Short mmCIF file of C-alpha atoms in Angstrom, two decimals:
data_model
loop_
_atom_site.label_atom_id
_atom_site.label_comp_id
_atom_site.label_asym_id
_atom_site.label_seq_id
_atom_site.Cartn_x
_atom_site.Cartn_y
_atom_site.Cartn_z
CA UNK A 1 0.15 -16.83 1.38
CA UNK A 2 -1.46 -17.41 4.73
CA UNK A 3 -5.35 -16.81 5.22
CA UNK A 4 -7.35 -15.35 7.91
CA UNK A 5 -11.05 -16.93 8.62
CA UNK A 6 -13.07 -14.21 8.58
CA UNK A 7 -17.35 -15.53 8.76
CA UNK A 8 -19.07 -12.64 7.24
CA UNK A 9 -22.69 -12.10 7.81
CA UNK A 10 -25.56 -9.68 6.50
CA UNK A 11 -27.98 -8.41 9.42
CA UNK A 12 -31.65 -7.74 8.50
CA UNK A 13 -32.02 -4.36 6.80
CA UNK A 14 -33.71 -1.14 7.94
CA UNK A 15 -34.14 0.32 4.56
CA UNK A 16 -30.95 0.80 2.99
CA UNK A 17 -29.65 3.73 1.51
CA UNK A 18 -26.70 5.00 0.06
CA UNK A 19 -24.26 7.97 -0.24
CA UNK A 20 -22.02 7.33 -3.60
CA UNK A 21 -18.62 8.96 -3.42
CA UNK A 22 -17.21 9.72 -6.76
CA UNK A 23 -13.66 9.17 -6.40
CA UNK A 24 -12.86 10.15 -9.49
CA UNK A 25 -13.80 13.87 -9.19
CA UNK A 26 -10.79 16.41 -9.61
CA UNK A 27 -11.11 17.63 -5.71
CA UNK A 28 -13.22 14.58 -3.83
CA UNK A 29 -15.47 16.12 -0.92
CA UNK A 30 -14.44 14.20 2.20
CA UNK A 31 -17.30 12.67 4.50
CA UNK A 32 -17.72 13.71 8.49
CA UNK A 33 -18.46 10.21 9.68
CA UNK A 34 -19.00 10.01 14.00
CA UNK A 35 -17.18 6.48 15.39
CA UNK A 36 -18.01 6.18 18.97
CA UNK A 37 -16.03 3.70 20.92
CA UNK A 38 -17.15 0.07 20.04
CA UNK A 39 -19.20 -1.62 22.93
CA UNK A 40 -18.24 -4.34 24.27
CA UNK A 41 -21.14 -7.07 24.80
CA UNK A 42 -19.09 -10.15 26.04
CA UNK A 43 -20.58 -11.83 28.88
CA UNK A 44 -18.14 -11.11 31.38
CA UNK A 45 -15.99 -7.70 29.71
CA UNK A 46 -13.25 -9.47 28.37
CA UNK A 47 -10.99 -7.16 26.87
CA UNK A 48 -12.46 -4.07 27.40
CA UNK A 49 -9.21 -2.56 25.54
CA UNK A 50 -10.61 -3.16 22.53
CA UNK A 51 -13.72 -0.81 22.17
CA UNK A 52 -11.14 1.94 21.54
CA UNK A 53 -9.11 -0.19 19.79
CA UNK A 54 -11.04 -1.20 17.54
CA UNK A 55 -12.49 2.43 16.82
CA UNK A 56 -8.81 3.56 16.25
CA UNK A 57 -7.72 1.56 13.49
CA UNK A 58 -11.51 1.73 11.71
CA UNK A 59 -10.95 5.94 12.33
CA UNK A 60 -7.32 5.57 11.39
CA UNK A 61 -8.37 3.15 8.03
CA UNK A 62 -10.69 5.66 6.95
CA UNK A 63 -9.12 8.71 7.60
CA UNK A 64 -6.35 7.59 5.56
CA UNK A 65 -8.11 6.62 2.35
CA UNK A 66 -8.70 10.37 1.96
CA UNK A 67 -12.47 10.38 1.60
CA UNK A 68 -13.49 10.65 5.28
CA UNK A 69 -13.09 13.06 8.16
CA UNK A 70 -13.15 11.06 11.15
CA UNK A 71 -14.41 13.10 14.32
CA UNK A 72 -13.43 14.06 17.37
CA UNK A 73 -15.24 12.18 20.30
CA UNK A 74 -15.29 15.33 22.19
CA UNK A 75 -18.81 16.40 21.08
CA UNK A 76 -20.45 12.89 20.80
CA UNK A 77 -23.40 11.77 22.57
CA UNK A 78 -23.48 9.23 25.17
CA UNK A 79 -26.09 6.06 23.94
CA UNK A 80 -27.07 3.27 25.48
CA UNK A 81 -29.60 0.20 24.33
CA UNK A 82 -29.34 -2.13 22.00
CA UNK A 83 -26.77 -1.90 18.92
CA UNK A 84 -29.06 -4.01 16.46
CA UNK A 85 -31.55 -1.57 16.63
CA UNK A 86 -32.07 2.22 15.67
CA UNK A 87 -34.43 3.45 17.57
CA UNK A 88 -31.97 4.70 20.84
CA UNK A 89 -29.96 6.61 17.93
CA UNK A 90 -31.10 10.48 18.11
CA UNK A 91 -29.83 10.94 14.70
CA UNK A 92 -30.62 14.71 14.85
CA UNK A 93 -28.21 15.07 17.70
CA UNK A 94 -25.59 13.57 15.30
CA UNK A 95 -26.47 15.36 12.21
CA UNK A 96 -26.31 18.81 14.27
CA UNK A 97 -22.54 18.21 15.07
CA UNK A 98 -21.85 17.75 11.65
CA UNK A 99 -21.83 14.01 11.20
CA UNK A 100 -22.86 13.10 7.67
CA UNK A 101 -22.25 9.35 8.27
CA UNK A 102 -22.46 7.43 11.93
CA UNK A 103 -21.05 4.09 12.68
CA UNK A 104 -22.50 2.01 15.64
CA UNK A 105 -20.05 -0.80 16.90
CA UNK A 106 -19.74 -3.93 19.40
CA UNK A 107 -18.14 -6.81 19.86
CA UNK A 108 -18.31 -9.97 21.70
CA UNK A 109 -15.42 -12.30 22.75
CA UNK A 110 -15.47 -15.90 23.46
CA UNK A 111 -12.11 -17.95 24.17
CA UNK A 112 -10.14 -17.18 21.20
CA UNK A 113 -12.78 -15.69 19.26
CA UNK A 114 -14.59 -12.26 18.34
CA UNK A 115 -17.46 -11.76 16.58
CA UNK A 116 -17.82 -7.69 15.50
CA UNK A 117 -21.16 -6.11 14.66
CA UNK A 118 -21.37 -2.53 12.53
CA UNK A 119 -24.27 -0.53 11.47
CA UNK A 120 -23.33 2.45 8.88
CA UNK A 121 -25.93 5.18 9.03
CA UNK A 122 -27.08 8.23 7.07
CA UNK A 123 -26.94 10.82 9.98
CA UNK A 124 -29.22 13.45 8.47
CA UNK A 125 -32.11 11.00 7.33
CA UNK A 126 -31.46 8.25 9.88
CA UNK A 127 -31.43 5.74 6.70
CA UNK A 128 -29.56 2.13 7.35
CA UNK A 129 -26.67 2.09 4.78
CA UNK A 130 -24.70 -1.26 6.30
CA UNK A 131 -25.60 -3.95 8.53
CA UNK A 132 -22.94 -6.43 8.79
CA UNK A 133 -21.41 -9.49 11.07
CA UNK A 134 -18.06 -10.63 10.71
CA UNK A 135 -16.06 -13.17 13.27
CA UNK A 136 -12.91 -13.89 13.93
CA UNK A 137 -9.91 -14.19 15.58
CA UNK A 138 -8.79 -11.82 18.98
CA UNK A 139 -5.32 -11.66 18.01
CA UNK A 140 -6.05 -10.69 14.62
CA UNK A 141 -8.38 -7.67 15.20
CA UNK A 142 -6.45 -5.17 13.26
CA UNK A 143 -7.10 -7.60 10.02
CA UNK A 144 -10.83 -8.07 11.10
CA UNK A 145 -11.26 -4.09 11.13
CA UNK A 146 -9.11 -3.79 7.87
CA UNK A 147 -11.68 -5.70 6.17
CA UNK A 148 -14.69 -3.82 7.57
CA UNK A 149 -13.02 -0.65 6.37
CA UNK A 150 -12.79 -2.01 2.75
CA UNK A 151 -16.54 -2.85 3.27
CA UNK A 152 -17.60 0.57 3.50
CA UNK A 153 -14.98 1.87 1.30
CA UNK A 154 -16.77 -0.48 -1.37
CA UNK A 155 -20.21 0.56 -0.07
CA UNK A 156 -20.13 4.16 -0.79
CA UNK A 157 -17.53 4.34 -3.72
CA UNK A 158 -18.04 0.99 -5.59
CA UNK A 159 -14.59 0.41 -5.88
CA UNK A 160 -12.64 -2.65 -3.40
CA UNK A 161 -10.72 -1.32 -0.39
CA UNK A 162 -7.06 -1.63 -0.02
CA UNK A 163 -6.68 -1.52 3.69
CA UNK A 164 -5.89 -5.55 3.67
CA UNK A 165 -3.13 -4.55 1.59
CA UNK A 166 1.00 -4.75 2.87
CA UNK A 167 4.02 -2.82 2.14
CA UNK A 168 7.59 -4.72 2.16
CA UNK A 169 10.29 -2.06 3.18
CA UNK A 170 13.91 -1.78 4.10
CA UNK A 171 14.72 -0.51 7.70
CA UNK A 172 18.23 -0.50 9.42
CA UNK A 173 17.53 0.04 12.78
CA UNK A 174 19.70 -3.53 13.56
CA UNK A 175 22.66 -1.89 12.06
CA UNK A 176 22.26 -3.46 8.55
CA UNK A 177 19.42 -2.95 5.94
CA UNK A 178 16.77 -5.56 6.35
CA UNK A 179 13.58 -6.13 4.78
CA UNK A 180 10.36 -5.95 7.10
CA UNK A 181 6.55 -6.16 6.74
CA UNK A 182 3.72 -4.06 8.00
CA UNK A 183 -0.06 -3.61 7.43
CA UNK A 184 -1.37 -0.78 5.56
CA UNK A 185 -1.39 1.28 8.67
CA UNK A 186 2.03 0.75 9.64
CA UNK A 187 0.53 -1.60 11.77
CA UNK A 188 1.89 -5.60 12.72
CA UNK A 189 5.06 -4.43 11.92
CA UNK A 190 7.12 -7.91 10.77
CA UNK A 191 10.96 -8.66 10.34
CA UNK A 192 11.51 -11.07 7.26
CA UNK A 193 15.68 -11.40 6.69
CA UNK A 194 18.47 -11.60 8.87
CA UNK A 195 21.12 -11.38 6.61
CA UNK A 196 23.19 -8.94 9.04
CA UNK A 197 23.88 -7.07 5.62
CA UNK A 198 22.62 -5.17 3.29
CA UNK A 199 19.23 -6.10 1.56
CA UNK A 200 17.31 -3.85 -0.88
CA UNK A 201 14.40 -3.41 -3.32
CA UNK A 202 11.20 -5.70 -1.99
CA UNK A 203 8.85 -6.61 -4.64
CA UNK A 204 5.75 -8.49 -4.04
CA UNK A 205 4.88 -11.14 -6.59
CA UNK A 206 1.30 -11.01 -8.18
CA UNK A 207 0.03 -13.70 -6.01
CA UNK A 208 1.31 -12.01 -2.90
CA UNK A 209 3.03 -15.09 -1.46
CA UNK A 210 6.85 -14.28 -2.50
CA UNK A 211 8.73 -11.01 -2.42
CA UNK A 212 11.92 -11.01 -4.53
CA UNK A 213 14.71 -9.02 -3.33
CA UNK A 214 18.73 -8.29 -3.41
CA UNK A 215 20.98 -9.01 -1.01
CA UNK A 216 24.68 -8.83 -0.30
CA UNK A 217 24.89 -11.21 2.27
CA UNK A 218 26.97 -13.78 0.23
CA UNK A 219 29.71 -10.99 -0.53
CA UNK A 220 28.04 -9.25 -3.76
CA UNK A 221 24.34 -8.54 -4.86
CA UNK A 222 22.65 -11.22 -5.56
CA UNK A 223 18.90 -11.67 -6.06
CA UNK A 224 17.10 -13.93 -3.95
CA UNK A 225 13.01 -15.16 -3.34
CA UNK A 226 11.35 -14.98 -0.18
CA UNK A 227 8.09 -17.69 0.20
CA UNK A 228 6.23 -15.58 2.81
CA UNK A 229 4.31 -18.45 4.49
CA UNK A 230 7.35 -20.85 5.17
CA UNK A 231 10.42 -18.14 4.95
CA UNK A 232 12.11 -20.44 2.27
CA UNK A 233 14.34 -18.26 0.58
CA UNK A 234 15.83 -19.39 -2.63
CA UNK A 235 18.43 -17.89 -4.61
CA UNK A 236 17.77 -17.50 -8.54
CA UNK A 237 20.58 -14.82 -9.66
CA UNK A 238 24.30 -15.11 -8.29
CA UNK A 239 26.16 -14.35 -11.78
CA UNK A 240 29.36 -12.28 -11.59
CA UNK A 241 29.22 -8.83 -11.45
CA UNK A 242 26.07 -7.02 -10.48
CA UNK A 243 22.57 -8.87 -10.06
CA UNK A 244 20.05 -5.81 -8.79
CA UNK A 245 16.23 -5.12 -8.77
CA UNK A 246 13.32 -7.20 -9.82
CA UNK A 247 10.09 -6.34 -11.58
CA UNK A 248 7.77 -9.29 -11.58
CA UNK A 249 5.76 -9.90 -14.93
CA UNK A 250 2.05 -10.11 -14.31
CA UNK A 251 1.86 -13.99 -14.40
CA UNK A 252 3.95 -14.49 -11.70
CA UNK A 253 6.73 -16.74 -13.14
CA UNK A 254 9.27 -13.93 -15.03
CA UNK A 255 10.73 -11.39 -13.32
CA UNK A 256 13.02 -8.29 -15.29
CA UNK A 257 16.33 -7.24 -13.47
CA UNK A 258 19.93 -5.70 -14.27
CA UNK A 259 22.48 -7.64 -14.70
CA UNK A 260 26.17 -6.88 -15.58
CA UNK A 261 28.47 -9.82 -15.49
CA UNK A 262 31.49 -9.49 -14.02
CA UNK A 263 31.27 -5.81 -13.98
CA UNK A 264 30.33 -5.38 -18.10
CA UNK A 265 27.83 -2.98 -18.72
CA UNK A 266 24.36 -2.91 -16.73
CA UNK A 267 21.35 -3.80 -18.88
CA UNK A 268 18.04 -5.78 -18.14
CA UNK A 269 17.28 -8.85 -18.59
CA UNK A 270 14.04 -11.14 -18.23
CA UNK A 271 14.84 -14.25 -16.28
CA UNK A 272 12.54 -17.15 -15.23
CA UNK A 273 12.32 -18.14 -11.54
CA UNK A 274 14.98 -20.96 -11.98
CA UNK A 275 17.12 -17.82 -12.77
CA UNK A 276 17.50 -18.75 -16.15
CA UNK A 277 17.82 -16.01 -19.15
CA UNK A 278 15.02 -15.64 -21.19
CA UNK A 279 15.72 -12.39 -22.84
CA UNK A 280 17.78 -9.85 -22.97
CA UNK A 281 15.78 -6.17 -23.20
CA UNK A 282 18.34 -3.63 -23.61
CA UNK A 283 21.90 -3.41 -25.13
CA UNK A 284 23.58 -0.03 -24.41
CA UNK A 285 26.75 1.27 -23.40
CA UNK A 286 25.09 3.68 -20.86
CA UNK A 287 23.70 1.82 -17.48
CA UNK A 288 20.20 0.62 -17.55
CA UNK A 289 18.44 -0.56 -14.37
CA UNK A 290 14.85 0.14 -12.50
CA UNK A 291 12.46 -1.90 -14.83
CA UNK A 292 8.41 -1.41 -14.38
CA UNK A 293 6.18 -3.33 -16.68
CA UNK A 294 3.12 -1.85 -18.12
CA UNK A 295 -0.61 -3.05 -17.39
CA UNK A 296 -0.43 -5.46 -20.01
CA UNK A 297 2.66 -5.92 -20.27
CA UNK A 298 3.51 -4.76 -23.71
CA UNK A 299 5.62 -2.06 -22.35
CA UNK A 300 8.51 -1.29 -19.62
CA UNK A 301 9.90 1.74 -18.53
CA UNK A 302 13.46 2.07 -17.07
CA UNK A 303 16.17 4.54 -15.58
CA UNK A 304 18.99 5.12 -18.09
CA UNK A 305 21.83 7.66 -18.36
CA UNK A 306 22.92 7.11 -22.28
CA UNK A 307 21.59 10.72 -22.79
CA UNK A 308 24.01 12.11 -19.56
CA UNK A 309 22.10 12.29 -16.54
CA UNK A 310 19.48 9.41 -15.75
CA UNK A 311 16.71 9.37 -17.36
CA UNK A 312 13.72 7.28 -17.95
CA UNK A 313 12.46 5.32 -21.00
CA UNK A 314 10.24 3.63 -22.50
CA UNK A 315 10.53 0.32 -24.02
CA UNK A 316 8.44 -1.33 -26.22
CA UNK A 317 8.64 -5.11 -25.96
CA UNK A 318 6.96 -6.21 -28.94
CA UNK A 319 9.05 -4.38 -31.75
CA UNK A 320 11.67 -3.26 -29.15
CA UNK A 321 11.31 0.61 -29.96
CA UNK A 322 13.23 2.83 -27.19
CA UNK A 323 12.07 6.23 -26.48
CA UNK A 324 13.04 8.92 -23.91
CA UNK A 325 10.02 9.77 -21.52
CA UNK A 326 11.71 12.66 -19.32
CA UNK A 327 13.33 15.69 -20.82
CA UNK A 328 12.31 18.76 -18.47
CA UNK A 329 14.31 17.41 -15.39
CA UNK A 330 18.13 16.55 -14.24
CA UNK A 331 18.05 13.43 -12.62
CA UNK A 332 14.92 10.78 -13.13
CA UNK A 333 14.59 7.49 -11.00
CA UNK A 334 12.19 4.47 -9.78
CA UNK A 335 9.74 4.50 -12.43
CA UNK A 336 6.79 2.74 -11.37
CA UNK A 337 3.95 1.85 -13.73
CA UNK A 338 0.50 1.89 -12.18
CA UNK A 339 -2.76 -0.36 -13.22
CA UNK A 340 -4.27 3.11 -14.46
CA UNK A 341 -1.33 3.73 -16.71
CA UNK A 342 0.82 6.52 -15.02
CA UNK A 343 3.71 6.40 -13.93
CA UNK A 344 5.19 7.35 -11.00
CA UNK A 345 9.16 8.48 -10.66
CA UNK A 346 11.67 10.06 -8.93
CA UNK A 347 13.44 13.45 -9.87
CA UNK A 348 15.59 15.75 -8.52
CA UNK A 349 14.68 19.25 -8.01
CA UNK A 350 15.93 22.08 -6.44
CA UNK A 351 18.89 20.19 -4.88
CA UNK A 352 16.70 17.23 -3.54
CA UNK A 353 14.02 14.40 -4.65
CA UNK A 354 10.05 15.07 -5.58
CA UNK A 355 7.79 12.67 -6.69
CA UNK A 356 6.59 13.12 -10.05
CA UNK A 357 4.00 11.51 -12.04
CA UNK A 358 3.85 11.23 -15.95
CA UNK A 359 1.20 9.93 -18.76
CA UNK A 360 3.19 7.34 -20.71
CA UNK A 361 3.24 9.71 -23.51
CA UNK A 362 4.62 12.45 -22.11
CA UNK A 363 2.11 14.59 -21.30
CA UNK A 364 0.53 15.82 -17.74
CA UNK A 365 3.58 15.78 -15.92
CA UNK A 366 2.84 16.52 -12.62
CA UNK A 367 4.83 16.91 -8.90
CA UNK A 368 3.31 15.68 -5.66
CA UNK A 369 5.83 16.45 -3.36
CA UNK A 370 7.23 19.80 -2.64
CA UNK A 371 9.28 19.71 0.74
CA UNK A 372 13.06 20.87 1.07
CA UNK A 373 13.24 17.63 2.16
CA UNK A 374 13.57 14.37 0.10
CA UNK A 375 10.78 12.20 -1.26
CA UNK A 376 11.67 9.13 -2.92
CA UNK A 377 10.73 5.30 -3.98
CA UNK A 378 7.35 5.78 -5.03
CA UNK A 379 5.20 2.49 -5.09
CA UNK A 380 1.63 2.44 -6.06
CA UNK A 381 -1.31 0.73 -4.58
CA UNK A 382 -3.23 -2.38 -6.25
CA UNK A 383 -6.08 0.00 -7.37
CA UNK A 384 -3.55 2.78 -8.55
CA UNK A 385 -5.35 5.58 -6.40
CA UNK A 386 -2.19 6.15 -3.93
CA UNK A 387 1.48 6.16 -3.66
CA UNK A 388 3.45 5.16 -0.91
CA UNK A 389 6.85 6.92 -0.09
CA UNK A 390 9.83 7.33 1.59
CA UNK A 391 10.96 11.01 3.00
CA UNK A 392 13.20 12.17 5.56
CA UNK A 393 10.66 14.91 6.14
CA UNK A 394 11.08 13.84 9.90
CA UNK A 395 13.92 12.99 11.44
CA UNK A 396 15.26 10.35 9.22
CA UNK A 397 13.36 8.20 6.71
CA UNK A 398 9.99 7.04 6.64
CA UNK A 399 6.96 5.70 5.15
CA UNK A 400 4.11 8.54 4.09
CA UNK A 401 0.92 7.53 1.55
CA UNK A 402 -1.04 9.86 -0.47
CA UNK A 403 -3.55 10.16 -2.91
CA UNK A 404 -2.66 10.17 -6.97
CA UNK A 405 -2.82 13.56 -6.99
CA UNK A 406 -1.05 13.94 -4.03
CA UNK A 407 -3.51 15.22 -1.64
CA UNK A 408 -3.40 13.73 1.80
CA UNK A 409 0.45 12.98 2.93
CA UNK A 410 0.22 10.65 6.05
CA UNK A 411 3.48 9.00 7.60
CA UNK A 412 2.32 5.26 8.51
CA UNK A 413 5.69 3.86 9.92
CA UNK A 414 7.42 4.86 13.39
CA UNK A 415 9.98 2.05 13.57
CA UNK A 416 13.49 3.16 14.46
CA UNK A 417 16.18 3.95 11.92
CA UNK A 418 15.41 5.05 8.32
CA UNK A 419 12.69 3.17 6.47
CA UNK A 420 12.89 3.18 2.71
CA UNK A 421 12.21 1.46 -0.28
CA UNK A 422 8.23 0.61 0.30
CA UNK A 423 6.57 -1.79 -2.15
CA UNK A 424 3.01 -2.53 -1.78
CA UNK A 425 1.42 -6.01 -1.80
CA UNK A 426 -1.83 -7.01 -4.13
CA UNK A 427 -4.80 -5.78 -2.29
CA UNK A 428 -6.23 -8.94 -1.50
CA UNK A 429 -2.97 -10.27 0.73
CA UNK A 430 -4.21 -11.36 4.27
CA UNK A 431 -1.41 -12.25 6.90
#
């Protein structure tokens, strides 16, 4: 895993307050938060570009996460002076538009370098709520605003941003199925295979720094590692038959995925990153494949059709107990087990896929998606507030996030051809 230098320094304080956002409300009351264009204070203007630049992807950051309303620039004031201080600000000018928060920005480039400034306000009582410095580098803006968004996020809510966060996804706009990288935006959009084949199902390791994935590009799926900062890719699965999928166990070194050799039946097994067999989890004639481990790692779910249709299951990996989790719907796929403890799957309804989320018990099932469209691949975020998803709710396949309850639908990706299978990095990945 690579690392960007970012210096981070506190400003002196005005008198801080705070505004505490309680994210775990039923129905969260968004923020109005004003982001004028950042100034820019280098000595001789280099890149101008970047005082709207930078105000897009902080807007864009924070409009995603669900709990702001960025707004439009159309009614802000023009202000000039100083950005350290307050006293140019005519908060009641702000407050009377409707701004609730206000966030004051410059920057300064040198050579290769950029330092950014911030100030978060209280609009109504003028109060200082942030005061911040952070440098680094030009070309790496987008990660530099990325962290000043989880900043604030943290601020006001207590709980760590995810906008450093990455998804992994499959794309075939080269003709074959890839796998590719972008930022939590959709942004710094990165190509990691060229197998000119077909490659499926990214999944980020703990540590962020390998994604394990399958690949045909040896004549039949096989499973192979990815080392992010070199591009070594290793190979740790090439038995006969089928070698699919790949859930990563929490400390990094196991990893759960279906095997069938030589076309016997599918079941999952655990093997360790020299590919060798540890265990074998489930014995069945019916086909078992889509593993997700539970929080601690006690339990896994799984997609299995020995009832008929496919259906998932639970698994209990201490005294191996099986039990059937979905009974109300036809077709149940990609179980994925959040840090919270709810799971997030697949389903067919209606003649085409929802995304559905379920208590490990059974109880409080719930569907997030409701389009006549499909909606597949759920993934959920490090902190287990939002789900990223595939739909071909326009124009072929893309990349959408929402909230857990699933409020706030965004598409993030605009890369040509269909873009599917999204898995999303630990929240504390930098490029």
């Amino acid at each position: 895993m690579g690392s960007l230098l970012i210096a981070q320094f506190f400003l002196p304080d005005e008198g801080i307050g705070k505004i505490l956002i309680d994210i775990n409300s039923p129905s969260v009351q968004k923020i109005n938060i004003a982001i004028p264009d950042f100034k820019n204070y280098s000595e001789s203007g280099e890149h101008p570009e970047l005082s709207s630049d930078l105000t897009k992807i902080i807007s864009n950051d924070l409009d995603l996460s669900g709990y702001f309303v960025p707004m439009e620039h159309e009614a802000f004031i023009d202000e000039d002076g100083p950005l350290l201080t307050s006293d140019n600000i005519r908060f009641k000018n702000w407050s009377v538009i409707g701004a609730e928060l206000l966030l004051k920005g410059g920057y300064t480039c040198v050579g290769q370098n950029i330092e950014v400034v911030v100030r978060l306000y209280d609009a109504y009582y003028g109060n200082q709520l942030m005061a911040k410095r952070f440098l680094g580098k030009v070309d790496r803006y987008s990660s530099l605003m990325h962290r000043i968004g989880n900043e604030i996020v943290f601020l006001l809510t207590g709980y760590e941003g995810i906008f450093l966060s990455r998804f992994a996804f499959v794309n075939n706009s080269t003709g074959h199925k890839e796998i590719y990288l972008c930022d939590f935006d959709g942004g710094n959009v990165q190509r990691i295979t060229s197998d000119e084949s077909i490659a499926l199902l990214p999944r980020w390791s703990p540590d962020g720094e390998t994604i394990a994935y399958t690949s045909y590009k040896d004549g039949s799926p096989m499973v192979y590692l990815h080392e992010i900062s070199s591009g070594k890719i290793k190979r740790i699965s090439d038995r006969k038959g089928l070698n699919m999928g790949g859930s990563w166990m929490s400390d990094g070194t196991k990893l759960a995925l279906t095997l069938s050799f030589d076309n016997e039946n599918q079941d999952i097994y655990l093997i360790d990153l020299s590919g060798k067999i540890l265990e074998r989890y489930t014995n069945h004639w019916g086909i078992d494949v889509s593993p997700s481990f539970s929080p601690d790692g006690t339990k896994m779910a799984f997609v299995s059709n020995r009832s008929g249709n496919p259906q998932i299951y639970i698994k209990d990996l201490k005294n191996g107990n099986e039990e059937r989790l979905t009974f109300d719907l036809k077709y149940c796929t990609s179980p994925v087990w959040s840090r919270l403890d709810k799971i997030a799957f697949t389903a067919m309804n209606d003649g085409h896929f929802d995304i559905y989320t379920i208590n490990p018990d059974g109880s409080n099932m719930r569907r997030l998606t409701e389009d006549e469209d499909n909606s597949e691949d759920p993934c959920w975020s490090p902190d287990g507030r939002y789900i990223v998803f595939s739909s071909n709710r326009e124009a072929g396949y893309h990349l959408y996030i929402m909230n857990s309850n699933g409020q706030n639908q965004r598409r993030i990706s605009y890369l040509k051809g269909d873009n599917t299978s999204p898995n999303w990095s630990p929240s504390y990945f930098m490029e």
